[in-house]
XYZ file of C-alpha atoms in Angstrom:
627
model
C -5.640 22.987 6.057
C -3.556 19.871 5.914
C 0.083 19.676 6.884
C 1.901 17.313 4.493
C 5.175 15.370 4.361
C 7.716 17.752 2.862
C 8.693 15.145 0.163
C 5.145 15.211 -1.154
C 4.972 18.998 -1.823
C 4.660 19.864 -5.687
C 6.805 22.552 -7.298
C 4.300 25.330 -6.733
C 3.920 24.449 -3.040
C 7.670 24.372 -2.588
C 8.081 27.800 -4.275
C 5.335 29.306 -2.055
C 6.856 27.845 1.076
C 10.373 29.277 0.217
C 8.929 32.675 -0.440
C 7.031 32.680 2.833
C 10.058 31.479 4.826
C 12.411 34.012 3.230
C 9.905 36.826 3.864
C 9.933 35.947 7.644
C 13.697 35.885 7.647
C 13.887 39.290 5.965
C 11.452 40.920 8.350
C 13.152 39.508 11.472
C 10.486 37.074 12.622
C 12.791 34.069 12.501
C 15.546 35.825 14.330
C 13.079 36.887 17.029
C 11.887 33.222 17.289
C 15.496 32.024 17.690
C 16.140 34.702 20.463
C 12.938 33.729 22.267
C 13.782 30.047 22.094
C 17.368 30.624 23.265
C 16.410 32.813 26.129
C 13.871 30.295 27.556
C 15.752 27.103 26.595
C 16.096 25.933 30.189
C 13.456 28.163 31.629
C 9.984 26.782 30.722
C 9.992 25.355 27.248
C 12.181 22.252 27.673
C 12.698 19.705 30.392
C 9.069 19.234 31.483
C 5.444 18.648 30.419
C 5.087 22.140 28.819
C 7.479 21.106 26.066
C 4.884 19.658 23.794
C 2.089 22.252 24.124
C 4.543 25.127 24.100
C 6.162 24.023 20.774
C 2.662 23.403 19.371
C 1.767 27.024 20.060
C 5.099 28.271 18.734
C 4.663 26.426 15.488
C 1.064 27.611 15.013
C 1.944 31.276 15.481
C 4.816 30.757 13.066
C 2.542 29.084 10.550
C 0.002 31.901 10.725
C 2.837 34.312 9.974
C 3.725 32.274 6.898
C 0.079 32.332 5.799
C 0.050 36.105 6.095
C 2.651 36.041 3.258
C 1.338 33.075 1.304
C -2.187 32.081 2.424
C -2.103 28.535 0.956
C 1.179 27.583 2.838
C 1.008 25.093 5.686
C 4.030 23.775 7.601
C 5.281 20.555 6.175
C 6.858 17.929 8.375
C 10.156 16.049 8.047
C 9.438 12.334 8.492
C 13.002 11.120 9.227
C 11.852 7.512 9.281
C 11.480 7.495 5.540
C 14.442 6.310 3.520
C 14.134 9.294 1.197
C 14.579 11.722 4.086
C 17.643 10.543 5.896
C 20.340 12.268 3.695
C 20.426 16.104 3.541
C 22.805 15.963 0.581
C 20.371 14.160 -1.750
C 17.347 15.009 -3.645
C 14.998 17.842 -2.549
C 16.809 18.074 0.816
C 19.875 19.307 -0.994
C 18.305 21.449 -3.782
C 15.692 23.136 -1.406
C 17.550 23.344 1.961
C 21.171 23.416 0.656
C 22.237 20.168 2.235
C 24.641 20.148 5.071
C 26.755 23.031 3.655
C 23.768 25.246 3.005
C 24.787 25.928 -0.545
C 22.668 25.910 -3.647
C 19.280 25.889 -1.788
C 16.765 28.549 -1.223
C 18.131 29.813 2.121
C 21.877 30.408 1.533
C 21.659 33.923 3.065
C 20.221 32.770 6.352
C 22.505 32.815 9.440
C 22.869 29.148 10.422
C 25.312 26.301 10.051
C 25.020 22.520 9.908
C 27.667 19.957 10.801
C 29.431 17.937 8.113
C 28.084 14.706 9.540
C 26.114 15.344 12.728
C 25.911 12.957 15.697
C 23.768 10.073 16.509
C 21.093 8.467 14.309
C 17.595 9.469 13.229
C 14.747 7.433 14.811
C 12.996 4.635 12.932
C 9.490 3.191 13.114
C 10.480 0.936 16.063
C 11.182 3.889 18.154
C 7.905 5.654 17.168
C 5.915 2.534 17.891
C 7.382 2.057 21.330
C 6.521 5.687 22.226
C 2.907 5.277 20.830
C 2.249 2.310 23.131
C 2.272 4.625 26.147
C -1.086 4.936 27.846
C -0.763 8.261 29.662
C 0.729 11.620 28.752
C 3.266 11.108 31.579
C 4.262 7.748 30.255
C 4.338 9.060 26.625
C 6.995 11.591 27.614
C 8.984 8.955 29.639
C 9.282 6.168 27.058
C 12.813 4.941 26.632
C 14.353 7.581 28.848
C 12.386 10.725 28.074
C 10.662 11.431 24.660
C 12.104 14.890 24.677
C 15.660 13.801 25.328
C 18.444 12.008 23.453
C 16.789 8.594 23.823
C 13.482 9.808 22.417
C 12.275 11.215 19.075
C 13.075 14.911 19.692
C 16.697 15.498 20.281
C 18.156 13.087 17.583
C 16.888 15.309 14.725
C 18.651 18.271 16.275
C 21.883 16.576 16.971
C 21.945 14.587 13.657
C 21.603 17.956 11.679
C 24.134 19.634 13.997
C 25.346 23.166 13.963
C 22.778 25.775 14.795
C 20.155 22.973 15.043
C 21.905 21.590 18.151
C 21.839 24.877 19.899
C 19.256 27.169 21.558
C 19.118 29.170 18.447
C 17.853 26.311 16.394
C 14.831 28.201 14.996
C 17.341 30.008 12.734
C 17.540 26.775 10.636
C 14.378 26.262 8.523
C 14.620 22.473 9.271
C 13.766 23.273 12.872
C 10.176 23.955 11.828
C 9.740 20.761 9.821
C 11.365 18.693 12.512
C 9.193 20.034 15.259
C 6.175 19.750 12.970
C 6.939 16.067 12.887
C 7.282 15.891 16.666
C 3.850 17.605 16.987
C 2.327 15.285 14.416
C 3.512 12.139 16.401
C 2.032 13.621 19.617
C -1.153 14.178 17.664
C -1.142 10.526 16.594
C -0.696 9.428 20.227
C -3.687 11.626 21.154
C -5.824 10.234 18.386
C -5.283 6.623 19.598
C -5.517 7.396 23.300
C -8.632 9.702 23.393
C -9.719 8.342 26.825
C -6.277 8.586 28.368
C -4.867 11.361 30.454
C -3.902 13.979 27.910
C -1.681 16.247 30.039
C -0.048 16.008 33.462
C 2.270 18.597 34.818
C 4.065 16.308 37.276
C 7.757 15.653 36.738
C 7.226 12.231 35.300
C 9.932 9.572 35.327
C 13.389 10.898 35.581
C 16.123 9.436 33.414
C 19.829 9.380 34.184
C 20.541 9.380 30.350
C 19.750 13.112 30.109
C 21.392 15.793 32.184
C 18.251 17.852 32.545
C 16.448 14.750 33.881
C 12.959 16.088 33.005
C 12.910 18.293 36.170
C 12.770 21.966 34.973
C 10.277 23.424 37.361
C 9.230 26.204 34.980
C 8.197 23.730 32.448
C 5.708 22.028 34.879
C 2.879 24.354 33.871
C -0.576 23.389 35.184
C -3.321 22.469 32.653
C -4.747 26.015 32.800
C -1.615 27.887 33.641
C 0.148 30.235 31.346
C 3.152 29.122 29.419
C 5.839 31.546 28.153
C 3.972 33.420 25.463
C 0.583 33.287 27.227
C -1.129 30.155 25.898
C -2.258 27.406 28.296
C -1.445 23.665 27.910
C -5.230 23.017 27.818
C -5.674 25.382 24.700
C -3.049 23.302 22.900
C -4.475 19.807 23.347
C -6.811 19.870 20.301
C -4.824 20.612 17.245
C -7.823 20.573 14.881
C -9.360 23.427 16.985
C -6.209 25.476 16.155
C -6.986 25.251 12.476
C -4.698 22.629 11.016
C -4.831 18.846 10.318
C -2.374 16.109 9.356
C -2.459 13.664 6.468
C -2.377 9.964 7.154
C 0.846 8.193 7.719
C 0.247 4.926 5.971
C 3.882 3.698 6.224
C 3.522 4.009 10.125
C 0.269 2.254 9.967
C 1.676 -0.675 8.020
C 4.694 -0.944 10.335
C 2.306 -0.991 13.392
C 0.174 -3.673 11.714
C 3.136 -5.823 10.633
C 4.484 -5.776 14.210
C 1.247 -7.412 15.398
C -0.019 -4.387 17.256
C -3.464 -4.273 15.594
C -4.757 -1.135 13.864
C -3.333 2.385 14.266
C -5.158 5.539 13.317
C -3.111 8.370 11.753
C -4.013 11.672 10.267
C -7.211 13.580 10.338
C -10.258 12.402 8.295
C -11.275 14.291 5.255
C -14.934 15.295 4.640
C -14.744 13.337 1.338
C -13.615 9.704 1.723
C -13.436 7.849 -1.670
C -13.026 4.082 -1.692
C -13.076 1.061 -3.859
C -14.152 -2.212 -2.249
C -11.577 -4.981 -2.013
C -14.251 -7.527 -1.225
C -18.031 -7.685 -0.840
C -17.977 -6.768 2.905
C -15.464 -3.935 2.615
C -16.820 -0.724 4.008
C -13.805 1.486 3.269
C -12.053 1.048 6.711
C -8.400 0.335 6.735
C -6.854 -2.122 6.653
C -9.366 -3.894 4.452
C -10.384 -7.560 4.976
C -7.800 -10.313 4.761
C -9.549 -11.490 1.503
C -8.689 -8.399 -0.468
C -8.473 -9.568 -4.024
C -12.116 -9.923 -4.962
C -13.466 -6.463 -5.475
C -17.024 -6.423 -6.744
C -16.308 -2.779 -7.803
C -13.946 -3.905 -10.584
C -15.332 -5.953 -13.430
C -14.902 -6.883 -17.026
C -17.338 -7.089 -19.885
C -16.529 -8.731 -23.219
C -18.632 -6.344 -25.392
C -18.555 -2.602 -25.825
C -21.480 -0.780 -24.123
C -22.899 0.282 -27.444
C -23.369 -3.426 -28.477
C -27.183 -4.209 -28.766
C -28.251 -5.924 -25.572
C -25.070 -5.180 -23.681
C -25.378 -3.661 -20.212
C -22.243 -2.966 -18.155
C -24.260 -3.671 -14.940
C -24.879 -7.268 -15.882
C -21.834 -8.414 -13.895
C -18.347 -9.694 -14.449
C -17.380 -11.782 -17.447
C -14.110 -13.657 -17.766
C -11.845 -11.655 -20.092
C -10.947 -13.029 -23.486
C -7.257 -13.148 -24.378
C -5.978 -11.092 -27.432
C -9.412 -9.337 -27.753
C -10.426 -5.950 -26.620
C -12.323 -6.277 -23.334
C -14.106 -3.525 -21.333
C -13.281 -2.782 -17.795
C -15.361 -0.832 -15.260
C -14.703 0.563 -11.707
C -17.274 1.664 -9.173
C -15.965 4.523 -6.959
C -17.858 5.137 -3.689
C -17.810 7.910 -1.192
C -18.307 7.340 2.528
C -17.599 11.010 3.452
C -19.966 13.821 4.303
C -19.285 15.950 1.202
C -18.876 15.286 -2.540
C -15.443 14.054 -3.674
C -14.902 16.664 -6.447
C -13.006 15.385 -9.493
C -11.389 12.010 -9.051
C -8.959 10.341 -11.526
C -9.200 6.641 -11.718
C -6.151 4.696 -12.792
C -6.311 0.995 -13.694
C -3.352 -1.418 -13.778
C -2.876 -5.128 -14.389
C -0.225 -7.691 -13.492
C 0.683 -11.256 -14.170
C -0.748 -13.955 -11.889
C 1.157 -14.551 -8.683
C 1.601 -13.927 -5.039
C 3.760 -11.290 -3.345
C 3.763 -8.960 -6.377
C 5.763 -5.754 -5.861
C 4.309 -2.263 -6.445
C 5.036 -0.709 -8.946
C 7.473 -3.228 -10.329
C 4.888 -5.918 -11.575
C 2.038 -3.624 -12.574
C 1.402 -2.173 -16.008
C -0.928 0.786 -16.423
C -4.025 0.205 -18.531
C -5.305 3.852 -18.508
C -6.855 6.728 -16.610
C -10.389 8.158 -16.677
C -11.903 11.108 -14.712
C -15.114 11.299 -12.736
C -16.463 14.799 -12.042
C -17.772 13.982 -8.586
C -18.822 11.124 -6.278
C -21.680 12.386 -4.059
C -21.653 11.902 -0.342
C -23.027 8.288 0.428
C -23.157 7.549 -3.331
C -21.245 5.614 -6.025
C -20.248 6.302 -9.632
C -19.317 3.862 -12.363
C -16.260 4.737 -14.284
C -15.533 3.363 -17.628
C -15.204 1.548 -19.879
C -11.358 1.214 -19.897
C -10.350 -0.807 -22.969
C -7.975 -3.696 -22.191
C -6.563 -6.450 -24.345
C -5.188 -9.164 -22.062
C -2.326 -11.239 -23.511
C -2.034 -13.874 -20.733
C -3.984 -17.027 -21.053
C -4.263 -17.486 -17.288
C -6.015 -15.129 -14.856
C -4.607 -11.660 -14.091
C -4.690 -9.184 -11.175
C -6.509 -5.834 -11.744
C -5.844 -2.898 -9.669
C -7.746 0.439 -9.613
C -6.660 3.599 -7.735
C -8.750 6.747 -7.391
C -7.350 10.136 -6.360
C -8.400 13.769 -6.308
C -7.769 17.132 -4.539
C -10.414 16.613 -1.884
C -9.298 13.087 -1.200
C -5.778 12.331 -2.569
C -4.450 8.828 -2.768
C -1.965 7.745 -0.190
C -0.219 5.527 -2.644
C 2.616 8.056 -3.293
C 3.625 7.690 0.412
C 4.956 4.163 -0.471
C 8.754 4.327 -1.306
C 10.304 2.114 -3.923
C 9.251 -1.540 -4.311
C 6.737 -2.596 -1.705
C 4.514 -5.681 -1.502
C 1.328 -4.683 -3.327
C -0.977 -5.958 -0.611
C 0.042 -2.841 1.395
C -1.422 -0.704 -1.310
C -4.629 -2.539 -1.563
C -5.261 -2.946 2.226
C -4.069 0.399 3.445
C -5.256 2.657 0.632
C -9.036 2.453 0.649
C -9.194 4.193 -2.619
C -7.321 1.270 -4.225
C -9.157 -2.003 -5.067
C -8.072 -5.321 -6.468
C -9.771 -8.089 -8.418
C -8.275 -11.365 -9.727
C -10.084 -12.233 -12.924
C -10.599 -15.260 -15.225
C -11.765 -18.289 -13.301
C -10.587 -21.631 -14.674
C -13.106 -23.820 -16.459
C -12.330 -27.517 -16.077
C -13.847 -29.945 -18.629
C -14.970 -33.447 -17.754
C -12.312 -36.130 -17.689
C -14.353 -37.825 -20.429
C -13.146 -35.170 -22.833
C -9.417 -36.167 -22.343
C -8.644 -32.405 -22.004
C -7.123 -30.778 -19.054
C -7.214 -27.262 -17.772
C -4.022 -25.508 -16.774
C -3.068 -22.263 -14.975
C 0.073 -20.607 -13.633
C 0.964 -19.273 -10.221
C 3.945 -17.025 -9.758
C 5.964 -16.535 -6.531
C 7.763 -13.282 -6.399
C 10.775 -12.385 -4.210
C 11.169 -9.234 -2.302
C 14.034 -6.824 -2.488
C 16.790 -8.912 -0.880
C 16.977 -12.561 -0.144
C 13.950 -14.195 1.485
C 12.914 -17.586 3.024
C 9.454 -18.494 1.770
C 6.584 -20.856 2.581
C 4.077 -21.709 -0.114
C 0.698 -23.316 0.652
C -1.846 -24.548 -2.013
C -5.243 -25.066 -0.508
C -7.648 -27.365 -2.413
C -9.503 -28.569 0.661
C -12.827 -27.757 -1.006
C -12.096 -29.890 -4.120
C -13.621 -33.380 -4.467
C -11.207 -35.986 -3.103
C -10.860 -37.766 -6.486
C -9.446 -34.580 -7.977
C -5.691 -34.339 -8.598
C -3.815 -31.086 -9.027
C -0.468 -31.417 -10.649
C 2.133 -28.734 -9.904
C 5.244 -28.347 -12.062
C 7.961 -26.422 -10.374
C 11.663 -25.625 -11.255
C 14.071 -28.192 -9.993
C 15.503 -25.684 -7.601
C 12.323 -25.769 -5.459
C 11.693 -29.376 -4.342
C 13.126 -30.400 -1.065
C 10.892 -33.308 -0.320
C 11.756 -33.343 3.338
C 10.229 -29.797 3.588
C 6.929 -30.692 1.792
C 3.590 -31.623 3.223
C 0.903 -33.647 1.210
C 2.694 -33.145 -2.110
C 3.668 -36.488 -3.774
C 6.473 -36.432 -6.340
C 5.403 -37.748 -9.827
C 8.333 -37.326 -12.126
C 11.320 -35.108 -12.911
C 13.159 -34.057 -15.983
C 16.294 -31.958 -16.543
C 14.561 -28.666 -15.514
C 11.311 -29.316 -13.814
C 9.673 -31.482 -11.120
C 5.959 -32.463 -11.099
C 4.217 -33.035 -7.769
C 0.649 -34.170 -7.158
C -1.830 -32.876 -4.543
C -5.105 -34.644 -3.896
C -8.354 -32.800 -3.497
C -9.417 -32.215 0.124
C -5.893 -31.328 1.183
C -3.622 -28.385 1.582
C -0.001 -28.833 0.353
C 2.897 -26.921 1.832
C 6.460 -26.217 0.583
C 8.649 -24.809 3.261
C 12.155 -23.226 3.267
C 11.863 -22.024 -0.291
C 14.801 -19.736 -0.884
C 14.368 -16.753 -3.324
C 17.031 -14.339 -4.441
C 16.348 -10.584 -4.488
C 13.287 -10.044 -6.900
C 13.459 -13.693 -8.184
C 10.227 -14.864 -9.640
C 9.208 -18.585 -9.938
C 6.384 -19.783 -12.087
C 4.453 -22.882 -11.210
C 2.093 -24.516 -13.621
C -1.153 -26.125 -12.263
C -2.825 -28.925 -14.102
C -6.337 -30.234 -13.073
C -7.458 -33.814 -13.350
C -10.887 -32.951 -12.078
C -13.491 -35.118 -10.386
C -16.061 -37.068 -12.378
C -18.413 -36.364 -9.477
C -18.060 -32.558 -9.458
C -21.248 -30.605 -9.387
C -22.204 -28.846 -12.576
C -21.211 -25.224 -12.691
C -20.113 -25.299 -9.049
C -17.168 -22.992 -8.204
C -14.446 -24.747 -6.388
C -12.016 -22.336 -4.561
C -8.296 -22.707 -4.761
C -6.105 -20.570 -2.548
C -2.334 -20.161 -2.972
C -0.566 -18.342 -0.067
C 2.974 -17.187 0.217
C 4.814 -16.194 3.431
C 8.201 -14.335 3.325
C 10.504 -14.421 6.363
C 7.503 -15.386 8.557
C 5.343 -12.584 7.258
C 2.146 -13.082 5.048
C 3.351 -11.789 1.607
C 0.452 -12.411 -0.721
C -2.465 -14.700 -1.451
C -4.036 -15.758 -4.823
C -7.576 -17.048 -5.011
C -8.862 -18.839 -8.069
C -12.323 -20.316 -8.698
C -12.282 -23.601 -10.688
C -15.618 -24.125 -12.300
C -16.638 -27.771 -13.014
C -18.433 -28.425 -16.295
C -19.300 -32.054 -16.576
C -20.557 -32.174 -20.221
C -17.629 -32.027 -22.757
C -20.163 -30.557 -25.230
C -20.143 -27.356 -23.207
C -16.613 -26.799 -24.643
C -14.796 -26.470 -27.884
C -11.408 -28.005 -28.146
C -8.302 -26.746 -29.846
C -5.701 -29.044 -31.336
C -2.462 -27.429 -30.228
C -0.700 -29.108 -33.071
C -3.022 -28.121 -35.994
C -4.380 -24.988 -34.291
C -7.898 -25.936 -35.224
C -11.077 -25.792 -33.062
C -13.350 -28.883 -32.802
C -16.430 -29.959 -31.095
C -16.758 -33.447 -29.559
C -19.133 -34.397 -32.367
C -16.551 -33.662 -35.069
C -15.589 -36.643 -37.270
C -11.916 -35.857 -36.544
C -12.420 -35.783 -32.702
C -11.265 -39.412 -32.237
C -8.126 -38.775 -34.374
C -6.162 -36.327 -32.119
C -4.552 -37.259 -28.814
C -5.565 -36.106 -25.384
C -2.185 -34.390 -24.871
C -2.912 -32.108 -27.893
C -6.391 -31.115 -26.566
C -6.956 -27.700 -25.103
C -10.398 -26.822 -23.811
C -12.132 -23.369 -24.349
C -15.287 -22.146 -22.716
C -16.316 -20.449 -26.069
C -15.417 -20.450 -29.718
C -14.628 -16.794 -29.242
C -11.919 -17.594 -26.652
C -10.240 -20.103 -29.044
C -10.436 -17.722 -32.028
C -8.834 -14.969 -29.863
C -5.910 -17.178 -29.264
C -5.359 -17.838 -33.030
C -7.152 -21.099 -33.469
C -9.254 -21.641 -36.677
C -12.676 -23.326 -36.729
C -12.720 -26.712 -38.270
C -14.131 -26.688 -41.814
C -16.399 -29.623 -41.020
C -17.759 -29.053 -37.546
C -17.386 -25.289 -37.269
C -17.536 -24.090 -40.841
C -18.880 -20.658 -39.865
C -15.616 -20.061 -37.911
C -13.312 -21.482 -40.594
C -11.047 -19.237 -42.625
C -8.826 -20.314 -45.435
């Protein structure tokens, strides 16, 4: 059974937890726990290495008592690093636990108090990360002046809550069990990431002058196979899964660890079903997924319905057609040892850009179920119907979730960079769609696309890099940006072309990467840049030329956008819209010489042009002409 974050319990789970807790208050179990804890406070359960294994045993016995009342209940944990879990007078902390005054919650009749404000502050991820870097059990307990004490991750939760929680009778407060469940969880994470390290040592460890007990309570120095108060041995408490419970992943901690440059951190216990959607061709479902995480082959678009004669959804991805119903598919895989059971697959899209925020910039397309994904197998889900309204490319995002393997996306609080969702939730996949087709310079037409830069919550200093190093050197990419952007002393390889009252146009030659530094964005500010391609006359027919736009925010990689520019040398491969008359023409049309290059817009197919409201020319495309 999995122990969850308290904030992720649903209404039924909350009600069952309250019923079980109240039953143990009424039958005297909780008062007996408080008496035992108080009697041994400085006599074997604190101030030494037995602290962690003793409290693990204490919690597990209590959890079994809860399950005797409500079999489906597991102890939730209080993750006080989360922004939604650091105020007892707001949200579920108030309505369920009664806040600091213990009024209006489910436990008003219990015998405990809390202080009006508490003392000290709750730990944040930086504290947890410092503790998790320890390489031995003794070092883990000694980090920053003793893990168990005021400088570690244990005492602050007691003192911040105050009242009964800061006394030996702290088990009278239901928050005690959630707080110590979190302490136990963090120890389990340390064990998971240090499997080959010393897991227990009953020496005194490193004393700390910052705590009056100085980690030297002799009764708490229990040998590995010695009996602790209550009869359990430390050795019997070192493997929490053997005791019958597991923890869910802590994705926010994994992200904080990764962003701090510490590599990868494993959290939570794996499930027997492990559903994933690839973010790139080489993605195996491990997290974080590869750096190139926006090219999922498990998400693809078809232009025709599956019932269309000759249409086969497995024939690969097609560029979506704007203002027309397209058909989107997702392949869901299972790397686990058992079937997934029912999974619900949700699909979203967002405008092109880097550093998109989840969920702010994403719009839901729809949800479809799949009954089961077998172990080692894959199931195609779809089609989802989608009518894109943006001429340029878009970002597609798919998320799968079910009872046997729930999505970790709900762990993310508020507005977060979307790459965190994609790279750290393996049941989420991303694909950027609609490559740009560039006609020959002989046609006079140019291809355009947009790239958006998004700000975070709060002001940010940004760096933007446009990489066209794989383009032919006689190609020019023109980038039009708001006048607030250019600071020519902060640019590399971009050459200014011209400027009007609102926009500046810069040029970047193929074979180069251009950089704009010190780009200031306000909170949630979005900047749209238009790219225009004057492509090479020497480009290889149908070759894909990659363009990569990358954004850094305050020194951290914030997002990356990958586009494929496909060179088509023969202008006869295209139809061309006259943006003034809204008519489609071929290069063989008698009217072709009569309209200017600046009014020409290239389309890869007649269908694309018609979908955007263009009408076939009565002379060269009469079958597509309407009066």
